[in-house]
Amino acid sequence: MAIENTGEIAKPLRIVGNRWRVPSGRRVAPVPGVPARSATLGNLGSLIRQPIPLALVALAGYSGLLHRDSLRGIDRELVILRTTWNVGGYFPYAAHVPVTRLLRGGRDAQQAIQRGPEDAAWRPREAALLRVVDDLRHTLGITPETRAEAERHLSERQLMEIAAISTLYETVAMTFGSVGFRMPGAVGRFVRGEPIPEVGAQWPPGLRRPRAARVRTASWAPEDASVTQALRRHPRLAKALRLFARHAPRFGVLDPVDRDFAVAAVAQLMDSRPLPQESIPRLAALGSLVYELHEECFATDETWTAAAEYLTDRELIDVCVLVGGLRMHYLVARAAAPADRAPARGLDDAAAQARIS
C-alpha cells in the first residue's frame, strides 16, 4: 500500500493497492515494561503515552447520545463502519464488525457497508444516514440533496450526532493507524473482503524519543465564530466540545507555535484552500503531517518519520487528536441546518421519540 502525492502539498492523495491504511510497523514505542509483542498490550502501551486528549475527544463524540432524540445503537454502528471503511481505518473497522452483527441479529452488514448507500439491502432511513456519512467525508459538509432526503428520517440534532460520531472515528482511525496499532488475530478474522496487512511488531530505531515537557497552549478549537454559533443548535455536543477544547491543552504537550500552525492549516483545508509551502523545516514537516491526516486520516511512513525528527511521540499523538478534534468542530457545525433558514427538523421531538421507541 502506498499513498501518492505528486508535487504540491494541496493536491489530493491517492490510495494505491490495498484500501486499508496500514503502516509498516509500530511507530510509537510502548512504555517500558509492556510486552510489545502482545498486540493488545503493545497497543495500550503505545497509547498510554498520551491518552487523555483522545479520551476527551471521544467524550465529545459520544456526548450527543444522552438525550431522548439520539441516534439508535444500530445507527451509530453503521456510521462507524461506513466511516472507517471510507478512510481505511483497519483497527476500528474490525473491532466494530462483530458489534454491528450482534445488533443486526446475526446478519453481517459488511458487503452492504462496503457497497455504500446504493445497496439494495438498506432501508430508506439507513441509506439516508450512509449518504450523510459519505457527504461529510467527500464534500466536508452535507449537500442540499442529501440533506433534503435525510431530513425525512432524521432530526437536525441527529445529523449533528452523525457528524460527531463520524469524525470521532476518523480521529480514532488516524491515531491508531498512524501510531501503528497491531491487529489481534481474534479481531481481524471477522473482516470480509480485502485482508488487513500485518503491522510489524517492532518500531523503527530512533523513534523512542525523550519525554516532552508539558506546555499549556491556547484552546484546541477553531477560531471561527460561525462554528461556535452553529454548535449551539446542539447544547450537549457544544458543551462537550468546549470541554475538549479547554482541557485537552492542559494534558497536551504541543508547542504553542505548532498548535497555532495546525489550527490555521486545518482551517485552510476545511475551506479547500491549499497550504503554503513552508521554508522552516519543522513547520514543513508538520504541514505535511496535518495535510495527510486531514485528507486520508493516516500518515505515511515517510511523513511520520519526517515529523518525528522534530516532534516527540507524545506530540505526534497530540497532532492526530488536534486535527481530528478541529474537524469535529467544523463538520458538526456544518451538519446543523444552514443559517439562512429556520432550524431544520425532519422530526419534532415527539415524532422522533415515537420513531426510535
CSV table of C-alpha atoms in Angstrom, one decimal:
chain,number,residue,atom,x,y,z
A,1,MET,CA,0.0,0.0,0.0
A,2,ALA,CA,1.2,3.5,-0.9
A,3,ILE,CA,-0.1,7.0,-0.8
A,4,GLU,CA,0.9,9.1,-3.8
A,5,ASN,CA,1.1,12.9,-3.7
A,6,THR,CA,2.5,14.4,-6.8
A,7,GLY,CA,4.1,17.8,-6.2
A,8,GLU,CA,2.3,20.4,-4.2
A,9,ILE,CA,1.0,19.7,-0.8
A,10,ALA,CA,-2.5,20.8,-1.7
A,11,LYS,CA,-3.2,18.1,-4.2
A,12,PRO,CA,-5.4,15.2,-3.1
A,13,LEU,CA,-3.7,12.0,-2.1
A,14,ARG,CA,-4.4,8.8,-4.0
A,15,ILE,CA,-4.6,5.4,-2.4
A,16,VAL,CA,-2.8,2.7,-4.4
A,17,GLY,CA,-3.3,-1.0,-3.7
A,18,ASN,CA,-5.0,-2.4,-0.5
A,19,ARG,CA,-7.6,0.1,0.8
A,20,TRP,CA,-6.5,-0.3,4.5
A,21,ARG,CA,-4.1,2.4,5.7
A,22,VAL,CA,-1.5,0.3,7.5
A,23,PRO,CA,2.0,1.4,8.5
A,24,SER,CA,5.0,-0.8,8.0
A,25,GLY,CA,5.3,-1.3,11.8
A,26,ARG,CA,4.6,0.1,15.2
A,27,ARG,CA,5.7,3.7,15.3
A,28,VAL,CA,5.4,4.6,18.9
A,29,ALA,CA,7.3,2.5,21.4
A,30,PRO,CA,5.2,1.1,24.3
A,31,VAL,CA,6.0,2.4,27.7
A,32,PRO,CA,8.9,0.4,29.3
A,33,GLY,CA,7.8,-2.9,30.9
A,34,VAL,CA,5.0,-3.6,28.5
A,35,PRO,CA,5.4,-6.8,26.4
A,36,ALA,CA,5.3,-5.2,23.0
A,37,ARG,CA,5.0,-8.5,21.1
A,38,SER,CA,1.5,-8.9,22.5
A,39,ALA,CA,-0.7,-6.9,20.1
A,40,THR,CA,-3.2,-5.8,22.7
A,41,LEU,CA,-0.8,-4.9,25.4
A,42,GLY,CA,1.6,-3.3,23.0
A,43,ASN,CA,-1.2,-1.1,21.6
A,44,LEU,CA,-2.2,0.0,25.1
A,45,GLY,CA,1.4,0.6,25.9
A,46,SER,CA,1.8,2.9,23.0
A,47,LEU,CA,-1.4,4.8,23.5
A,48,ILE,CA,-0.9,5.3,27.2
A,49,ARG,CA,2.0,7.7,26.4
A,50,GLN,CA,-0.7,10.3,25.6
A,51,PRO,CA,-4.2,9.1,26.3
A,52,ILE,CA,-6.2,12.0,27.8
A,53,PRO,CA,-6.7,14.3,24.8
A,54,LEU,CA,-8.0,11.3,22.8
A,55,ALA,CA,-10.3,10.4,25.7
A,56,LEU,CA,-11.7,13.9,25.7
A,57,VAL,CA,-12.5,13.9,22.0
A,58,ALA,CA,-14.2,10.5,22.5
A,59,LEU,CA,-16.3,12.0,25.2
A,60,ALA,CA,-17.3,14.8,22.9
A,61,GLY,CA,-18.1,12.4,20.1
A,62,TYR,CA,-20.5,10.4,22.2
A,63,SER,CA,-21.9,13.3,24.2
A,64,GLY,CA,-24.8,13.9,21.9
A,65,LEU,CA,-26.2,10.4,22.6
A,66,LEU,CA,-27.5,11.3,26.0
A,67,HIS,CA,-30.9,12.8,25.1
A,68,ARG,CA,-34.1,11.2,24.0
A,69,ASP,CA,-33.8,12.1,20.3
A,70,SER,CA,-30.4,10.5,20.0
A,71,LEU,CA,-29.3,8.0,17.3
A,72,ARG,CA,-30.1,4.3,17.9
A,73,GLY,CA,-27.3,1.9,18.6
A,74,ILE,CA,-27.5,0.3,15.2
A,75,ASP,CA,-27.4,3.7,13.5
A,76,ARG,CA,-24.2,4.6,15.4
A,77,GLU,CA,-22.6,1.3,14.4
A,78,LEU,CA,-23.5,1.8,10.7
A,79,VAL,CA,-22.0,5.3,10.9
A,80,ILE,CA,-18.8,3.9,12.5
A,81,LEU,CA,-18.4,1.0,9.9
A,82,ARG,CA,-19.0,3.2,6.9
A,83,THR,CA,-16.7,5.9,8.2
A,84,THR,CA,-13.9,3.5,9.0
A,85,TRP,CA,-14.4,1.8,5.6
A,86,ASN,CA,-14.2,5.1,3.8
A,87,VAL,CA,-10.9,6.1,5.5
A,88,GLY,CA,-9.3,2.7,5.6
A,89,GLY,CA,-9.3,2.6,9.4
A,90,TYR,CA,-8.4,-1.1,9.8
A,91,PHE,CA,-8.5,-1.3,13.6
A,92,PRO,CA,-11.8,0.4,14.5
A,93,TYR,CA,-13.5,-1.2,11.5
A,94,ALA,CA,-12.5,-4.7,12.5
A,95,ALA,CA,-13.4,-4.0,16.2
A,96,HIS,CA,-16.9,-2.9,15.3
A,97,VAL,CA,-17.9,-5.6,12.8
A,98,PRO,CA,-19.0,-8.1,15.5
A,99,VAL,CA,-20.9,-5.3,17.4
A,100,THR,CA,-22.8,-4.4,14.2
A,101,ARG,CA,-23.5,-8.0,13.5
A,102,LEU,CA,-24.9,-8.5,17.0
A,103,LEU,CA,-27.2,-5.5,16.8
A,104,ARG,CA,-28.5,-6.7,13.4
A,105,GLY,CA,-29.5,-10.1,14.9
A,106,GLY,CA,-26.5,-12.0,13.5
A,107,ARG,CA,-26.7,-10.6,10.0
A,108,ASP,CA,-23.4,-9.5,8.5
A,109,ALA,CA,-23.7,-6.0,7.0
A,110,GLN,CA,-20.2,-5.8,5.6
A,111,GLN,CA,-20.9,-6.3,2.0
A,112,ALA,CA,-23.7,-3.6,2.0
A,113,ILE,CA,-21.5,-1.3,4.1
A,114,GLN,CA,-18.7,-1.6,1.5
A,115,ARG,CA,-21.0,-1.0,-1.4
A,116,GLY,CA,-22.5,2.0,0.2
A,117,PRO,CA,-25.9,3.7,0.4
A,118,GLU,CA,-27.0,2.5,-3.0
A,119,ASP,CA,-27.0,-1.2,-1.9
A,120,ALA,CA,-30.5,-2.7,-2.1
A,121,ALA,CA,-30.1,-4.1,1.5
A,122,TRP,CA,-30.7,-0.7,3.1
A,123,ARG,CA,-34.0,0.7,4.2
A,124,PRO,CA,-34.6,4.4,3.2
A,125,ARG,CA,-33.5,5.7,6.7
A,126,GLU,CA,-30.3,3.7,6.6
A,127,ALA,CA,-29.5,4.7,3.1
A,128,ALA,CA,-30.0,8.4,4.0
A,129,LEU,CA,-27.8,8.0,7.1
A,130,LEU,CA,-24.9,6.5,5.0
A,131,ARG,CA,-25.2,9.3,2.4
A,132,VAL,CA,-24.7,11.8,5.1
A,133,VAL,CA,-21.6,9.9,6.2
A,134,ASP,CA,-20.3,9.9,2.6
A,135,ASP,CA,-21.0,13.6,2.1
A,136,LEU,CA,-19.2,14.5,5.3
A,137,ARG,CA,-16.2,12.6,4.1
A,138,HIS,CA,-16.1,13.6,0.5
A,139,THR,CA,-17.6,17.2,0.5
A,140,LEU,CA,-16.8,18.3,4.0
A,141,GLY,CA,-20.5,19.0,4.6
A,142,ILE,CA,-23.9,17.8,3.6
A,143,THR,CA,-25.2,18.5,0.1
A,144,PRO,CA,-28.7,20.0,-0.3
A,145,GLU,CA,-29.9,16.9,-2.0
A,146,THR,CA,-28.6,14.6,0.8
A,147,ARG,CA,-29.9,16.9,3.5
A,148,ALA,CA,-33.4,17.0,2.0
A,149,GLU,CA,-33.6,13.2,1.9
A,150,ALA,CA,-32.1,12.9,5.4
A,151,GLU,CA,-34.5,15.3,7.0
A,152,ARG,CA,-37.3,13.0,6.1
A,153,HIS,CA,-35.9,10.5,8.6
A,154,LEU,CA,-33.5,12.3,10.9
A,155,SER,CA,-33.7,15.4,13.1
A,156,GLU,CA,-31.2,18.2,13.0
A,157,ARG,CA,-29.6,17.1,16.2
A,158,GLN,CA,-29.3,13.5,14.8
A,159,LEU,CA,-27.5,14.9,11.8
A,160,MET,CA,-25.0,16.7,14.1
A,161,GLU,CA,-24.5,13.5,16.1
A,162,ILE,CA,-23.7,11.6,12.8
A,163,ALA,CA,-21.0,14.2,12.1
A,164,ALA,CA,-19.7,13.8,15.7
A,165,ILE,CA,-19.5,10.0,15.6
A,166,SER,CA,-18.1,10.0,12.1
A,167,THR,CA,-15.3,12.5,12.9
A,168,LEU,CA,-14.6,10.8,16.2
A,169,TYR,CA,-13.9,7.5,14.4
A,170,GLU,CA,-11.9,9.3,11.7
A,171,THR,CA,-9.8,10.6,14.7
A,172,VAL,CA,-9.5,7.1,16.1
A,173,ALA,CA,-8.5,5.7,12.7
A,174,MET,CA,-5.9,8.4,12.2
A,175,THR,CA,-4.4,8.0,15.7
A,176,PHE,CA,-4.4,4.2,15.9
A,177,GLY,CA,-3.3,3.7,12.3
A,178,SER,CA,-0.6,6.4,12.5
A,179,VAL,CA,0.7,5.1,15.8
A,180,GLY,CA,0.8,1.6,14.3
A,181,PHE,CA,-1.8,-0.4,16.3
A,182,ARG,CA,-1.4,-4.1,15.6
A,183,MET,CA,-4.5,-6.3,15.0
A,184,PRO,CA,-5.1,-9.1,17.4
A,185,GLY,CA,-5.9,-12.2,15.4
A,186,ALA,CA,-9.3,-12.8,17.2
A,187,VAL,CA,-10.5,-9.4,15.9
A,188,GLY,CA,-9.2,-9.4,12.3
A,189,ARG,CA,-10.8,-12.7,11.5
A,190,PHE,CA,-14.2,-11.1,11.3
A,191,VAL,CA,-13.3,-8.8,8.4
A,192,ARG,CA,-14.6,-9.7,4.9
A,193,GLY,CA,-13.2,-8.5,1.6
A,194,GLU,CA,-9.6,-7.2,1.4
A,195,PRO,CA,-7.4,-8.7,4.1
A,196,ILE,CA,-5.8,-6.4,6.6
A,197,PRO,CA,-2.0,-6.4,6.1
A,198,GLU,CA,0.2,-7.3,9.1
A,199,VAL,CA,1.7,-4.4,11.1
A,200,GLY,CA,5.3,-5.1,12.2
A,201,ALA,CA,5.8,-5.7,15.9
A,202,GLN,CA,9.0,-3.6,16.1
A,203,TRP,CA,9.2,0.2,15.8
A,204,PRO,CA,12.0,1.9,13.8
A,205,PRO,CA,15.2,2.7,15.7
A,206,GLY,CA,15.4,6.3,16.8
A,207,LEU,CA,11.7,6.9,17.4
A,208,ARG,CA,11.9,6.3,21.1
A,209,ARG,CA,12.2,10.0,21.8
A,210,PRO,CA,12.6,11.8,25.1
A,211,ARG,CA,9.5,12.9,27.1
A,212,ALA,CA,8.3,16.3,26.0
A,213,ALA,CA,7.7,19.0,28.7
A,214,ARG,CA,4.0,19.9,29.1
A,215,VAL,CA,3.3,23.3,27.7
A,216,ARG,CA,-0.1,25.0,28.1
A,217,THR,CA,-1.4,26.2,24.7
A,218,ALA,CA,-4.5,28.0,23.6
A,219,SER,CA,-7.8,26.3,23.1
A,220,TRP,CA,-7.9,23.4,20.7
A,221,ALA,CA,-10.9,24.9,18.8
A,222,PRO,CA,-11.3,26.6,15.5
A,223,GLU,CA,-11.0,30.4,15.6
A,224,ASP,CA,-14.3,30.8,13.8
A,225,ALA,CA,-17.4,32.5,15.3
A,226,SER,CA,-19.7,30.9,12.8
A,227,VAL,CA,-18.7,27.4,14.1
A,228,THR,CA,-19.4,28.4,17.7
A,229,GLN,CA,-22.8,29.8,16.6
A,230,ALA,CA,-23.8,26.7,14.8
A,231,LEU,CA,-22.8,24.3,17.6
A,232,ARG,CA,-25.3,26.0,19.9
A,233,ARG,CA,-28.0,24.1,18.0
A,234,HIS,CA,-27.0,21.0,20.0
A,235,PRO,CA,-26.2,22.2,23.5
A,236,ARG,CA,-24.8,18.9,24.8
A,237,LEU,CA,-22.4,18.5,21.9
A,238,ALA,CA,-21.4,22.1,22.2
A,239,LYS,CA,-20.6,21.8,25.9
A,240,ALA,CA,-18.6,18.6,25.3
A,241,LEU,CA,-16.6,20.2,22.5
A,242,ARG,CA,-15.9,23.2,24.8
A,243,LEU,CA,-14.7,20.7,27.4
A,244,PHE,CA,-12.3,19.1,24.9
A,245,ALA,CA,-11.0,22.4,23.5
A,246,ARG,CA,-10.4,23.8,27.0
A,247,HIS,CA,-8.9,20.8,28.8
A,248,ALA,CA,-7.0,18.9,26.0
A,249,PRO,CA,-4.3,21.6,26.1
A,250,ARG,CA,-3.8,21.0,29.8
A,251,PHE,CA,-2.7,17.5,29.1
A,252,GLY,CA,-1.2,18.1,25.7
A,253,VAL,CA,2.5,18.8,25.0
A,254,LEU,CA,2.3,20.7,21.7
A,255,ASP,CA,4.4,23.8,21.5
A,256,PRO,CA,2.1,26.9,21.1
A,257,VAL,CA,3.7,27.7,17.7
A,258,ASP,CA,2.9,24.1,16.5
A,259,ARG,CA,-0.7,24.4,17.8
A,260,ASP,CA,-1.3,27.7,16.1
A,261,PHE,CA,0.2,26.4,12.8
A,262,ALA,CA,-2.0,23.3,12.9
A,263,VAL,CA,-5.2,25.2,13.7
A,264,ALA,CA,-4.5,27.6,10.8
A,265,ALA,CA,-3.7,24.7,8.5
A,266,VAL,CA,-6.9,22.8,9.3
A,267,ALA,CA,-8.9,26.0,8.8
A,268,GLN,CA,-7.4,26.4,5.3
A,269,LEU,CA,-8.0,22.7,4.4
A,270,MET,CA,-11.6,22.8,5.6
A,271,ASP,CA,-12.1,25.7,3.2
A,272,SER,CA,-10.5,23.7,0.4
A,273,ARG,CA,-7.6,26.2,0.2
A,274,PRO,CA,-4.0,25.0,-0.4
A,275,LEU,CA,-1.4,25.1,2.3
A,276,PRO,CA,1.5,27.4,1.5
A,277,GLN,CA,5.0,25.9,1.1
A,278,GLU,CA,7.0,26.4,4.3
A,279,SER,CA,10.6,27.3,4.4
A,280,ILE,CA,11.1,26.3,8.1
A,281,PRO,CA,11.8,22.5,8.1
A,282,ARG,CA,9.9,21.9,11.3
A,283,LEU,CA,6.7,23.6,10.0
A,284,ALA,CA,7.1,22.0,6.6
A,285,ALA,CA,7.2,18.5,8.2
A,286,LEU,CA,4.2,19.5,10.5
A,287,GLY,CA,2.3,20.8,7.5
A,288,SER,CA,2.7,17.6,5.6
A,289,LEU,CA,1.5,15.6,8.6
A,290,VAL,CA,-1.5,17.8,9.1
A,291,TYR,CA,-2.3,17.6,5.4
A,292,GLU,CA,-2.2,13.8,5.3
A,293,LEU,CA,-4.2,13.4,8.5
A,294,HIS,CA,-6.9,15.7,7.1
A,295,GLU,CA,-7.0,14.2,3.6
A,296,GLU,CA,-6.6,10.5,4.4
A,297,CYS,CA,-6.9,10.1,8.2
A,298,PHE,CA,-3.4,8.4,8.0
A,299,ALA,CA,0.2,9.4,7.8
A,300,THR,CA,2.6,7.6,5.6
A,301,ASP,CA,5.8,6.1,6.9
A,302,GLU,CA,7.8,8.9,5.2
A,303,THR,CA,5.7,11.7,6.6
A,304,TRP,CA,5.6,10.3,10.1
A,305,THR,CA,9.3,9.8,10.1
A,306,ALA,CA,10.0,13.3,8.8
A,307,ALA,CA,7.8,14.8,11.5
A,308,ALA,CA,9.4,12.6,14.2
A,309,GLU,CA,12.7,14.5,13.5
A,310,TYR,CA,11.1,17.5,15.3
A,311,LEU,CA,8.2,16.1,17.4
A,312,THR,CA,8.2,13.6,20.2
A,313,ASP,CA,5.9,10.6,20.2
A,314,ARG,CA,3.5,12.4,22.6
A,315,GLU,CA,3.5,15.5,20.3
A,316,LEU,CA,2.8,13.3,17.3
A,317,ILE,CA,-0.2,11.8,19.0
A,318,ASP,CA,-1.4,15.2,20.0
A,319,VAL,CA,-1.3,16.3,16.4
A,320,CYS,CA,-3.5,13.4,15.4
A,321,VAL,CA,-6.1,14.3,18.1
A,322,LEU,CA,-5.9,18.0,17.4
A,323,VAL,CA,-6.6,17.6,13.7
A,324,GLY,CA,-9.5,15.2,14.5
A,325,GLY,CA,-10.9,17.5,17.2
A,326,LEU,CA,-10.8,20.5,14.9
A,327,ARG,CA,-12.5,18.6,12.1
A,328,MET,CA,-15.2,17.5,14.6
A,329,HIS,CA,-16.0,21.2,15.4
A,330,TYR,CA,-16.2,22.1,11.7
A,331,LEU,CA,-18.3,19.2,10.5
A,332,VAL,CA,-20.7,19.1,13.4
A,333,ALA,CA,-21.3,22.8,12.8
A,334,ARG,CA,-21.8,22.1,9.1
A,335,ALA,CA,-24.3,19.3,9.8
A,336,ALA,CA,-26.6,21.8,11.5
A,337,ALA,CA,-29.2,23.4,9.4
A,338,PRO,CA,-28.0,26.3,7.2
A,339,ALA,CA,-28.1,29.6,9.0
A,340,ASP,CA,-30.2,31.2,6.3
A,341,ARG,CA,-33.4,29.3,7.2
A,342,ALA,CA,-35.1,28.1,10.3
A,343,PRO,CA,-33.7,25.1,12.1
A,344,ALA,CA,-34.4,22.0,10.0
A,345,ARG,CA,-36.3,19.4,12.0
A,346,GLY,CA,-37.1,16.3,9.9
A,347,LEU,CA,-38.9,15.1,13.1
A,348,ASP,CA,-40.1,17.1,16.0
A,349,ASP,CA,-39.3,15.8,19.5
A,350,ALA,CA,-42.5,13.8,19.9
A,351,ALA,CA,-42.3,12.3,16.4
A,352,ALA,CA,-38.6,11.5,16.8
A,353,GLN,CA,-39.2,9.8,20.1
A,354,ALA,CA,-42.0,7.7,18.6
A,355,ARG,CA,-39.7,6.8,15.7
A,356,ILE,CA,-36.9,5.5,17.9
A,357,SER,CA,-39.0,3.8,20.6
